[in-house]
Coordinates of C-alpha atoms in Angstrom, one line a residue:
E1 CA 139.6 68.9 67.9
A2 CA 137.4 71.8 67.0
D3 CA 135.5 74.7 68.6
I4 CA 131.8 73.9 68.0
T5 CA 128.3 74.4 69.2
V6 CA 126.1 71.4 70.0
L7 CA 122.3 71.4 70.0
F8 CA 120.1 68.7 71.7
A9 CA 116.4 68.9 71.0
D10 CA 113.9 66.5 72.6
L11 CA 110.1 66.2 72.4
V12 CA 108.5 66.5 75.8
G13 CA 106.2 63.7 77.0
F14 CA 106.5 61.8 73.7
T15 CA 106.9 58.4 75.4
A16 CA 103.5 58.8 77.1
M17 CA 102.0 60.2 73.9
S18 CA 103.2 57.3 71.8
E19 CA 101.5 54.8 74.1
K20 CA 98.2 56.1 72.9
M21 CA 99.1 56.0 69.2
A22 CA 99.6 53.1 66.7
P23 CA 103.3 52.5 65.9
R24 CA 102.7 53.6 62.3
E25 CA 101.2 56.9 63.5
V26 CA 104.2 57.5 65.7
V27 CA 106.6 57.0 62.8
D28 CA 104.6 59.2 60.5
L29 CA 104.5 62.0 63.1
L30 CA 108.2 61.7 63.8
N31 CA 109.2 61.7 60.1
E32 CA 107.1 64.8 59.4
L33 CA 108.5 66.6 62.5
F34 CA 112.1 65.6 61.8
E35 CA 111.7 66.8 58.2
E36 CA 110.8 70.3 59.4
L37 CA 113.3 70.4 62.3
T38 CA 116.2 69.2 60.1
A39 CA 115.4 71.9 57.6
E40 CA 116.1 74.5 60.3
V41 CA 119.5 72.9 61.0
F42 CA 120.3 73.0 57.3
L43 CA 119.1 76.6 56.9
E44 CA 122.0 77.6 59.2
D45 CA 124.5 75.2 57.6
G46 CA 124.5 72.9 60.6
T47 CA 125.5 69.2 60.7
L48 CA 122.8 66.7 61.6
D49 CA 124.5 64.3 64.0
K50 CA 121.7 61.8 64.6
Y51 CA 118.1 61.1 65.6
I52 CA 117.7 59.1 68.8
G53 CA 114.0 58.1 69.3
D54 CA 112.2 61.5 69.5
A55 CA 115.4 63.5 69.9
L56 CA 117.7 65.3 67.4
I57 CA 121.3 66.2 67.8
A58 CA 123.1 68.7 65.6
F59 CA 126.3 70.7 65.7
F60 CA 127.7 73.8 64.1
G61 CA 131.3 74.8 63.4
A62 CA 132.4 71.5 61.7
P63 CA 133.2 70.0 59.3
E64 CA 133.5 73.6 57.9
Q65 CA 134.7 76.2 60.4
Q66 CA 132.0 78.8 61.2
D67 CA 133.1 81.8 63.3
D68 CA 129.5 82.4 64.2
H69 CA 128.5 78.8 65.1
P70 CA 127.0 79.7 68.5
A71 CA 124.6 82.2 66.9
R72 CA 123.7 79.7 64.1
A73 CA 122.8 77.1 66.7
V74 CA 120.6 79.6 68.7
R75 CA 118.8 80.8 65.5
T76 CA 118.2 77.1 64.6
A77 CA 116.7 76.4 68.0
L78 CA 114.4 79.4 67.9
G79 CA 113.3 78.3 64.4
M80 CA 112.7 74.8 65.6
Q81 CA 110.5 76.0 68.4
N82 CA 108.5 78.1 65.9
R83 CA 108.1 75.2 63.5
I84 CA 106.9 72.9 66.2
R85 CA 104.2 75.4 67.3
E86 CA 103.2 75.9 63.6
M87 CA 103.0 72.1 63.1
S88 CA 100.9 71.7 66.2
A89 CA 98.5 74.3 64.9
Q90 CA 98.3 72.7 61.5
H91 CA 97.6 69.2 63.0
P92 CA 94.9 69.6 65.6
D93 CA 94.5 65.7 65.4
W94 CA 98.0 65.3 66.8
P95 CA 98.7 65.2 70.6
P96 CA 100.0 68.5 71.9
L97 CA 103.7 68.8 71.1
S98 CA 106.5 70.7 72.8
M99 CA 110.2 70.5 72.8
R100 CA 113.2 71.2 75.1
I101 CA 116.5 72.4 73.6
G102 CA 119.9 72.6 75.2
I103 CA 122.9 74.3 73.5
N104 CA 126.5 74.5 74.5
S105 CA 129.7 75.8 72.8
G106 CA 133.3 74.8 73.3
P107 CA 136.0 72.3 72.2
A108 CA 135.1 68.7 71.1
V109 CA 136.6 65.9 69.1
V110 CA 134.9 65.8 65.7
G111 CA 135.2 62.8 63.4
D112 CA 134.4 59.3 62.5
I113 CA 133.9 57.2 65.7
G114 CA 133.0 53.6 65.8
S115 CA 134.3 50.3 64.4
I116 CA 135.5 49.1 61.1
Q117 CA 132.0 47.7 60.4
R118 CA 130.2 50.9 61.2
S119 CA 131.2 54.4 62.2
D120 CA 129.4 57.7 62.5
Y121 CA 130.7 61.2 61.9
T122 CA 129.9 62.7 65.4
V123 CA 131.1 64.9 68.3
I124 CA 132.5 63.7 71.6
G125 CA 133.6 65.7 74.7
D126 CA 132.5 67.7 77.7
T127 CA 130.9 70.4 75.5
V128 CA 128.5 67.7 74.2
N129 CA 127.7 66.3 77.6
I130 CA 126.8 69.8 79.0
A131 CA 124.5 70.5 76.0
S132 CA 122.8 67.2 76.7
R133 CA 122.4 68.0 80.4
L134 CA 121.1 71.5 79.7
E135 CA 118.4 70.0 77.6
S136 CA 117.4 67.1 79.9
Q137 CA 117.9 68.7 83.3
V138 CA 117.4 72.4 82.9
A139 CA 115.2 73.2 79.9
R140 CA 111.4 73.0 80.3
A141 CA 108.9 72.5 77.5
G142 CA 109.3 75.2 74.9
D143 CA 112.7 76.4 76.3
V144 CA 115.9 77.0 74.5
V145 CA 118.7 76.9 77.2
I146 CA 122.3 77.8 76.4
G147 CA 125.5 77.4 78.3
P148 CA 127.8 80.2 79.4
A149 CA 130.2 80.1 76.5
T150 CA 127.3 80.3 74.0
A151 CA 125.8 83.2 75.9
Q152 CA 129.1 85.0 76.0
S153 CA 129.7 84.5 72.3
C154 CA 126.4 85.6 70.9
G155 CA 124.2 86.7 73.8
H156 CA 124.0 90.3 72.5
Q157 CA 122.1 89.0 69.5
F158 CA 119.3 87.5 71.6
L159 CA 117.1 88.4 74.5
L160 CA 118.4 86.2 77.4
E161 CA 117.2 85.5 80.9
E162 CA 119.8 84.6 83.4
M163 CA 119.1 81.4 85.2
Q164 CA 120.3 80.1 88.5
E165 CA 123.7 78.3 88.6
T166 CA 123.0 74.6 88.6
S167 CA 124.8 71.3 89.2
L168 CA 124.6 69.0 86.2
K169 CA 124.7 65.2 86.5
G170 CA 128.2 63.9 86.4
K171 CA 129.8 67.4 86.6
S172 CA 131.9 68.6 89.5
R173 CA 131.4 72.3 88.7
V174 CA 128.2 74.3 88.5
V175 CA 127.1 75.8 85.2
K176 CA 125.4 79.1 84.6
P177 CA 122.7 78.6 82.0
W178 CA 120.7 81.2 80.1
R179 CA 117.2 80.9 78.7
V180 CA 116.8 82.4 75.2
L181 CA 113.6 84.5 75.0
G182 CA 114.0 85.5 71.3
K183 CA 116.0 87.6 68.9
N184 CA 117.3 91.0 70.0
G185 CA 115.3 93.6 68.0
C186 CA 118.4 95.8 67.8
D187 CA 120.4 93.4 65.5

């Protein structure tokens, strides 16, 4: 078990977009995007968990402990949003692209999970589920939405907008999310 920060990033409207594109075009676009987005994860020494379709999952704070893992994840998310805007501008032939990002910090089990035939180094736990729900249920296109533990840990480094408490699917308690508007100019 480790204290980590999990980041879920998902392209908005990609399923509808891909209906209008040839399969090879979809793969080429995703590969180019993932190359850029993954570079942002690695800039902050994050761990790429996996790609799922048009989504990316990363975490910070493991396997190497990072005391500032929440800030690393938020900086990564802001960098990812910048990169997707830059790439859209560089590729006017592409469909319009935008992304939702959800981030949450807390305890999780980190390690190889799977079977003897195949296992993945990944993260499991409520912290991960909340990050996923913040991305899929709360964040809108272009948003970076963080959970309360992330906000408490590194919120002073960023400009944050308090959001309404919300119920997340499968959760008995409400969660207080925050929208990240950018870096705090004071730091």
